[in-house]
Structures are given as structure tokens and as C-alpha cells.
mmCIF file of C-alpha atoms in Angstrom:
data_model
loop_
_atom_site.group_PDB
_atom_site.id
_atom_site.type_symbol
_atom_site.label_atom_id
_atom_site.label_comp_id
_atom_site.label_asym_id
_atom_site.label_seq_id
_atom_site.Cartn_x
_atom_site.Cartn_y
_atom_site.Cartn_z
ATOM 1 C CA MET R 4 -0.032 -0.016 0.053
ATOM 2 C CA LEU R 5 1.140 3.460 -0.803
ATOM 3 C CA ILE R 6 0.105 6.559 0.988
ATOM 4 C CA ALA R 7 0.802 9.998 -0.785
ATOM 5 C CA ASN R 8 1.132 12.884 1.546
ATOM 6 C CA VAL R 9 0.352 16.044 -0.320
ATOM 7 C CA SER R 10 -0.211 19.790 0.209
ATOM 8 C CA PRO R 11 -0.087 23.063 -1.830
ATOM 9 C CA ARG R 12 2.865 24.395 -0.076
ATOM 10 C CA THR R 13 4.838 24.266 3.114
ATOM 11 C CA GLY R 14 2.802 23.212 6.089
ATOM 12 C CA GLY R 15 4.471 20.734 8.244
ATOM 13 C CA LYS R 16 3.842 17.884 5.758
ATOM 14 C CA THR R 17 7.306 16.514 6.109
ATOM 15 C CA THR R 18 7.022 16.358 9.923
ATOM 16 C CA ASP R 19 3.699 14.571 9.615
ATOM 17 C CA SER R 20 5.013 12.219 7.000
ATOM 18 C CA GLY R 21 7.921 11.134 9.231
ATOM 19 C CA LEU R 22 5.775 10.804 12.334
ATOM 20 C CA LEU R 23 3.011 9.137 10.437
ATOM 21 C CA ALA R 24 5.619 6.481 9.127
ATOM 22 C CA HIS R 25 6.945 5.735 12.611
ATOM 23 C CA ALA R 26 3.294 5.536 14.033
ATOM 24 C CA VAL R 27 2.206 2.968 11.292
ATOM 25 C CA GLN R 28 5.296 1.028 12.077
ATOM 26 C CA GLU R 29 4.813 1.140 15.928
ATOM 27 C CA THR R 30 1.195 1.221 16.436
ATOM 28 C CA LYS R 31 -0.350 -2.131 17.417
ATOM 29 C CA THR R 32 -3.777 -2.532 16.135
ATOM 30 C CA LYS R 33 -6.408 -5.223 15.610
ATOM 31 C CA LYS R 34 -5.354 -5.942 12.071
ATOM 32 C CA ALA R 35 -1.596 -5.385 12.853
ATOM 33 C CA PRO R 36 -0.907 -6.457 16.405
ATOM 34 C CA LYS R 37 2.904 -6.207 15.758
ATOM 35 C CA GLY R 38 2.689 -2.973 13.849
ATOM 36 C CA ARG R 39 3.440 -2.839 9.958
ATOM 37 C CA LYS R 40 6.559 -2.664 8.062
ATOM 38 C CA VAL R 41 7.154 0.737 6.466
ATOM 39 C CA LYS R 42 9.263 2.309 3.659
ATOM 40 C CA GLY R 43 9.467 5.877 3.222
ATOM 41 C CA PHE R 44 9.989 7.926 -0.153
ATOM 42 C CA ASP R 45 11.192 11.539 -0.338
ATOM 43 C CA ALA R 46 9.460 12.947 -3.479
ATOM 44 C CA ASP R 47 10.345 16.575 -2.440
ATOM 45 C CA HIS R 48 13.366 18.330 -3.861
ATOM 46 C CA SER R 49 14.179 19.670 -0.343
ATOM 47 C CA GLN R 50 15.074 16.245 0.650
ATOM 48 C CA GLN R 51 14.190 16.965 4.395
ATOM 49 C CA PHE R 52 12.387 13.498 4.905
ATOM 50 C CA TRP R 53 15.531 11.733 3.524
ATOM 51 C CA GLN R 54 17.788 13.847 5.584
ATOM 52 C CA TRP R 55 15.941 13.393 8.647
ATOM 53 C CA ALA R 56 16.195 9.556 8.165
ATOM 54 C CA GLN R 57 19.940 9.947 7.826
ATOM 55 C CA ASN R 58 20.351 11.856 11.031
ATOM 56 C CA GLY R 59 17.629 10.513 13.212
ATOM 57 C CA ASP R 60 16.563 7.238 14.605
ATOM 58 C CA PHE R 61 14.582 5.627 11.621
ATOM 59 C CA ALA R 62 14.004 1.804 11.668
ATOM 60 C CA PHE R 63 13.071 1.920 8.042
ATOM 61 C CA PRO R 64 14.642 3.016 4.726
ATOM 62 C CA VAL R 65 13.649 6.235 2.950
ATOM 63 C CA ASP R 66 14.442 6.545 -0.669
ATOM 64 C CA LYS R 67 15.078 9.878 -2.600
ATOM 65 C CA LEU R 68 12.709 10.006 -5.428
ATOM 66 C CA ALA R 69 11.734 13.445 -6.363
ATOM 67 C CA THR R 70 10.842 12.783 -9.978
ATOM 68 C CA ALA R 71 8.104 12.972 -12.432
ATOM 69 C CA ARG R 72 9.007 9.307 -13.047
ATOM 70 C CA PHE R 73 8.075 8.197 -9.627
ATOM 71 C CA HIS R 74 5.449 5.864 -10.813
ATOM 72 C CA LYS R 75 8.067 3.931 -12.883
ATOM 73 C CA GLU R 76 10.893 4.168 -10.444
ATOM 74 C CA TYR R 77 9.502 3.428 -7.018
ATOM 75 C CA VAL R 78 9.938 -0.105 -5.522
ATOM 76 C CA LEU R 79 7.640 -1.209 -2.741
ATOM 77 C CA PRO R 80 7.509 -4.884 -1.273
ATOM 78 C CA GLU R 81 4.112 -6.379 -1.239
ATOM 79 C CA ASP R 82 3.801 -6.511 2.657
ATOM 80 C CA VAL R 83 5.191 -2.980 3.193
ATOM 81 C CA ILE R 84 3.279 0.419 3.720
ATOM 82 C CA GLY R 85 4.861 3.136 1.555
ATOM 83 C CA ILE R 86 4.716 6.720 2.886
ATOM 84 C CA VAL R 87 5.329 9.231 0.363
ATOM 85 C CA ASP R 88 6.353 12.972 1.141
ATOM 86 C CA CYS R 89 5.409 14.772 -2.055
ATOM 87 C CA GLY R 90 6.921 17.927 -3.044
ATOM 88 C CA HIS R 91 4.462 21.078 -2.926
ATOM 89 C CA SER R 92 1.846 20.514 -5.612
ATOM 90 C CA GLU R 93 2.078 24.391 -6.445
ATOM 91 C CA ASN R 94 5.515 24.144 -7.502
ATOM 92 C CA HIS R 95 5.954 20.502 -8.670
ATOM 93 C CA PRO R 96 2.661 19.336 -10.106
ATOM 94 C CA ASP R 97 4.526 16.828 -12.314
ATOM 95 C CA ILE R 98 5.783 14.946 -9.295
ATOM 96 C CA THR R 99 2.443 14.960 -7.617
ATOM 97 C CA ASP R 100 0.876 13.676 -10.801
ATOM 98 C CA SER R 101 3.393 10.755 -10.969
ATOM 99 C CA VAL R 102 2.812 9.768 -7.272
ATOM 100 C CA LEU R 103 -1.141 9.920 -8.001
ATOM 101 C CA ARG R 104 -0.872 7.520 -10.682
ATOM 102 C CA VAL R 105 0.181 4.647 -8.152
ATOM 103 C CA ALA R 106 -1.107 5.792 -4.739
ATOM 104 C CA ASP R 107 -3.568 3.827 -2.689
ATOM 105 C CA LEU R 108 -4.514 6.639 -0.418
ATOM 106 C CA VAL R 109 -4.106 10.393 -0.570
ATOM 107 C CA ILE R 110 -3.662 12.613 2.506
ATOM 108 C CA LEU R 111 -4.251 16.197 2.047
ATOM 109 C CA HIS R 112 -2.363 18.173 4.821
ATOM 110 C CA MET R 113 -3.904 21.539 5.439
ATOM 111 C CA ALA R 114 -3.630 24.024 8.149
ATOM 112 C CA PRO R 115 -7.028 25.602 9.063
ATOM 113 C CA THR R 116 -6.327 29.105 7.495
ATOM 114 C CA ALA R 117 -7.474 31.100 4.854
ATOM 115 C CA GLY R 118 -4.252 30.808 2.972
ATOM 116 C CA ASP R 119 -4.310 27.049 2.905
ATOM 117 C CA PHE R 120 -7.982 26.879 1.908
ATOM 118 C CA GLU R 121 -7.747 29.346 -0.907
ATOM 119 C CA ARG R 122 -4.523 27.399 -2.241
ATOM 120 C CA ILE R 123 -6.500 24.126 -2.220
ATOM 121 C CA VAL R 124 -9.898 25.344 -3.574
ATOM 122 C CA GLU R 125 -9.057 28.425 -5.535
ATOM 123 C CA PRO R 126 -5.470 28.511 -6.503
ATOM 124 C CA VAL R 127 -4.327 31.472 -8.739
ATOM 125 C CA ASP R 128 -3.765 30.054 -12.286
ATOM 126 C CA LYS R 129 -3.163 26.550 -11.030
ATOM 127 C CA THR R 130 -5.126 23.291 -11.062
ATOM 128 C CA THR R 131 -6.876 22.579 -7.865
ATOM 129 C CA LEU R 132 -5.800 19.512 -5.844
ATOM 130 C CA ALA R 133 -9.175 17.933 -6.236
ATOM 131 C CA ASP R 134 -8.842 18.257 -10.094
ATOM 132 C CA MET R 135 -5.313 16.670 -9.916
ATOM 133 C CA ILE R 136 -6.612 13.635 -7.991
ATOM 134 C CA LYS R 137 -9.599 13.331 -10.274
ATOM 135 C CA ARG R 138 -7.362 13.579 -13.596
ATOM 136 C CA SER R 139 -5.110 10.790 -12.193
ATOM 137 C CA ALA R 140 -7.896 8.333 -12.799
ATOM 138 C CA SER R 141 -7.312 8.053 -16.471
ATOM 139 C CA LEU R 142 -3.717 7.156 -15.949
ATOM 140 C CA ARG R 143 -4.360 4.623 -13.236
ATOM 141 C CA ALA R 144 -4.558 0.870 -13.766
ATOM 142 C CA ASP R 145 -8.071 0.427 -12.394
ATOM 143 C CA GLY R 146 -9.369 3.734 -14.014
ATOM 144 C CA GLN R 147 -10.386 5.221 -10.605
ATOM 145 C CA ALA R 148 -9.024 8.094 -8.683
ATOM 146 C CA PRO R 149 -7.417 7.227 -5.317
ATOM 147 C CA PRO R 150 -9.440 7.899 -2.189
ATOM 148 C CA ALA R 151 -8.438 11.128 -0.594
ATOM 149 C CA VAL R 152 -8.829 12.365 2.899
ATOM 150 C CA VAL R 153 -7.965 15.952 4.611
ATOM 151 C CA LEU R 154 -5.862 15.975 7.574
ATOM 152 C CA LEU R 155 -6.199 19.376 9.545
ATOM 153 C CA ASN R 156 -2.572 20.171 10.748
ATOM 154 C CA ARG R 157 -1.118 22.898 12.996
ATOM 155 C CA THR R 158 -4.450 23.162 14.699
ATOM 156 C CA VAL R 159 -5.008 25.129 17.963
ATOM 157 C CA PRO R 160 -7.162 23.429 20.675
ATOM 158 C CA ASN R 161 -10.821 24.641 21.130
ATOM 159 C CA ALA R 162 -10.083 27.185 18.145
ATOM 160 C CA LYS R 163 -13.128 27.926 15.849
ATOM 161 C CA SER R 164 -10.787 27.779 12.869
ATOM 162 C CA SER R 165 -10.703 23.876 12.865
ATOM 163 C CA LYS R 166 -14.441 23.590 13.006
ATOM 164 C CA ASN R 167 -15.087 26.345 10.540
ATOM 165 C CA TYR R 168 -12.583 24.964 7.963
ATOM 166 C CA ARG R 169 -13.686 21.332 8.497
ATOM 167 C CA ALA R 170 -17.111 22.507 7.508
ATOM 168 C CA GLU R 171 -15.852 24.502 4.456
ATOM 169 C CA MET R 172 -13.757 21.462 3.243
ATOM 170 C CA ALA R 173 -16.795 19.122 3.692
ATOM 171 C CA ALA R 174 -18.866 21.656 1.676
ATOM 172 C CA GLU R 175 -16.303 21.299 -1.141
ATOM 173 C CA GLY R 176 -16.779 17.724 -1.165
ATOM 174 C CA TRP R 177 -13.611 16.642 0.734
ATOM 175 C CA ASP R 178 -13.642 13.755 3.499
ATOM 176 C CA VAL R 179 -12.157 15.439 6.479
ATOM 177 C CA LEU R 180 -10.533 13.211 9.167
ATOM 178 C CA ALA R 181 -11.616 13.370 12.744
ATOM 179 C CA THR R 182 -8.034 13.178 13.921
ATOM 180 C CA THR R 183 -6.145 16.458 13.777
ATOM 181 C CA ILE R 184 -2.571 17.272 14.366
ATOM 182 C CA PRO R 185 -2.035 20.159 17.044
ATOM 183 C CA ARG R 186 0.499 22.890 16.530
ATOM 184 C CA SER R 187 3.274 21.702 18.743
ATOM 185 C CA GLU R 188 6.742 22.877 19.376
ATOM 186 C CA ALA R 189 7.963 19.243 19.711
ATOM 187 C CA PHE R 190 6.517 18.269 16.312
ATOM 188 C CA ALA R 191 8.049 21.568 14.901
ATOM 189 C CA GLN R 192 11.410 20.703 16.073
ATOM 190 C CA ALA R 193 11.292 17.110 15.166
ATOM 191 C CA VAL R 194 12.874 17.009 11.716
ATOM 192 C CA GLY R 195 16.432 16.208 11.994
ATOM 193 C CA PHE R 196 16.273 14.619 15.382
ATOM 194 C CA PRO R 197 15.526 11.218 16.832
ATOM 195 C CA VAL R 198 11.703 10.487 16.844
ATOM 196 C CA MET R 199 9.603 10.425 20.030
ATOM 197 C CA ASP R 200 7.240 7.477 20.300
ATOM 198 C CA ALA R 201 4.813 8.219 17.456
ATOM 199 C CA SER R 202 2.302 5.517 18.479
ATOM 200 C CA LYS R 203 1.128 7.824 21.294
ATOM 201 C CA GLY R 204 -0.629 10.837 20.701
ATOM 202 C CA PRO R 205 -2.249 12.196 17.476
ATOM 203 C CA PHE R 206 -0.197 10.112 15.116
ATOM 204 C CA GLY R 207 -1.102 6.724 16.661
ATOM 205 C CA ALA R 208 -4.678 8.012 16.736
ATOM 206 C CA LEU R 209 -4.502 8.772 12.974
ATOM 207 C CA VAL R 210 -3.353 5.462 12.371
ATOM 208 C CA LEU R 211 -6.175 3.699 14.327
ATOM 209 C CA GLU R 212 -8.730 6.071 12.512
ATOM 210 C CA LEU R 213 -7.356 5.090 9.085
ATOM 211 C CA GLU R 214 -7.392 1.453 9.866
ATOM 212 C CA SER R 215 -11.012 1.590 11.433
ATOM 213 C CA ARG R 216 -12.460 3.393 8.114
ATOM 214 C CA GLY R 217 -10.715 0.631 5.991
ATOM 215 C CA LEU R 218 -8.080 3.192 4.583
ATOM 216 C CA LEU R 219 -4.965 1.302 5.944
ATOM 217 C CA THR R 220 -4.516 -2.282 5.159
#
């Protein structure tokens, strides 16, 4: 299974990708009582995910693959969950298009802000992420676009913004996850350092929600 983490711009997606990868590996669930095997893919030219793996305490490999030929060059064993950190779709739509051709699930990382909402729903002179996902269907083996969900990121507890943008995204036809990732200094400083126990807290909860909804095999 291949999970594509996408966003229109910088927004904590690399941190989310790394901690989600660890949570997928470490979280013990009904379907995976020993956790799951994981492999990371850095499809962002910044190479932060890959560099973090070199400097941090990663128990799985991360391949550098920021290319529009991702769909032809990635290698994922059958019993492994692939976690892809895509480059910003605003600047590298060719890479996102390539990843979408083979992704089994798309997680759209979005801060509950006007800036992120407008970039996703009404980007200036650019294709929306919804349209990018839809157009991938014609290039996929099954002729169907991959399922996509929204993960609200950098949220503030009890703030109205999360509730408001959850409703706004739902009105736009997006499936918004119940789990949210809070704004956190520990998360903000995570890249480049050893990883905390990601199975605890919001990333473990995210794994459990994805599994309960049949989105994580």
C-alpha cells in the first residue's frame, strides 16, 4: 500500500510524513498486532524527509525519489506500507501527478487557515488538488482516482478555525478526518532529530482512524 502525503505549500507535511511513518510501524492494532513494515519515499526536492532519516533514529529506509517518473521508479515490497512525502503541488505538479498514478490513499495536509483553503480550493492560475486527483484516474490501472482525505494540521485546541474549515472543506466535497494534528513545538522541532514514540498521541490516533475506516490495510 502506498500513502501519498500532499499539500499545496509548506505546512508541516514532512514532519507529518515522518511521524506518520513511525506511527504506522509502531502502533499495534487489531489488524496489525505487531505493527506494520514501512518504507519512506522523499518525493520533495528539499530532501528533508531523507535527511531526517539519515540523522534521526529511523528503523526503516527512505528513498530519494523527487521525479516525475516516480510511478515507474518506486519499489515497494508487497507487505510494506509506503509513505510518500510529495513536493509542494503548487511548484511541482509533475511529481504529484506521478505519485497519484500509483497511490492507494491520498492525505491532504491542511492548516485551518484562509491561505491554505484558498490554495487548495481556488489557486491562482493553477489546477486544484481535487482536479489533480480526479485527472489521475485516466492514468491508473483501475481507472479510478485514489481515495483522498483531509488531515487538519497545526491546529489550536478549542479554536473555531478547525471547526469552520472542517465544514468548509466538507462543503467542497472533501472527506475530513476526525483526527487533527495540533500545533506543537515538539513536532516543529522534530525534523533532523530522533523520533519520539509516534504511536502515542495524534499520530497513533491517526493510524487507528485510518484502519477503522478501511483506509489502511
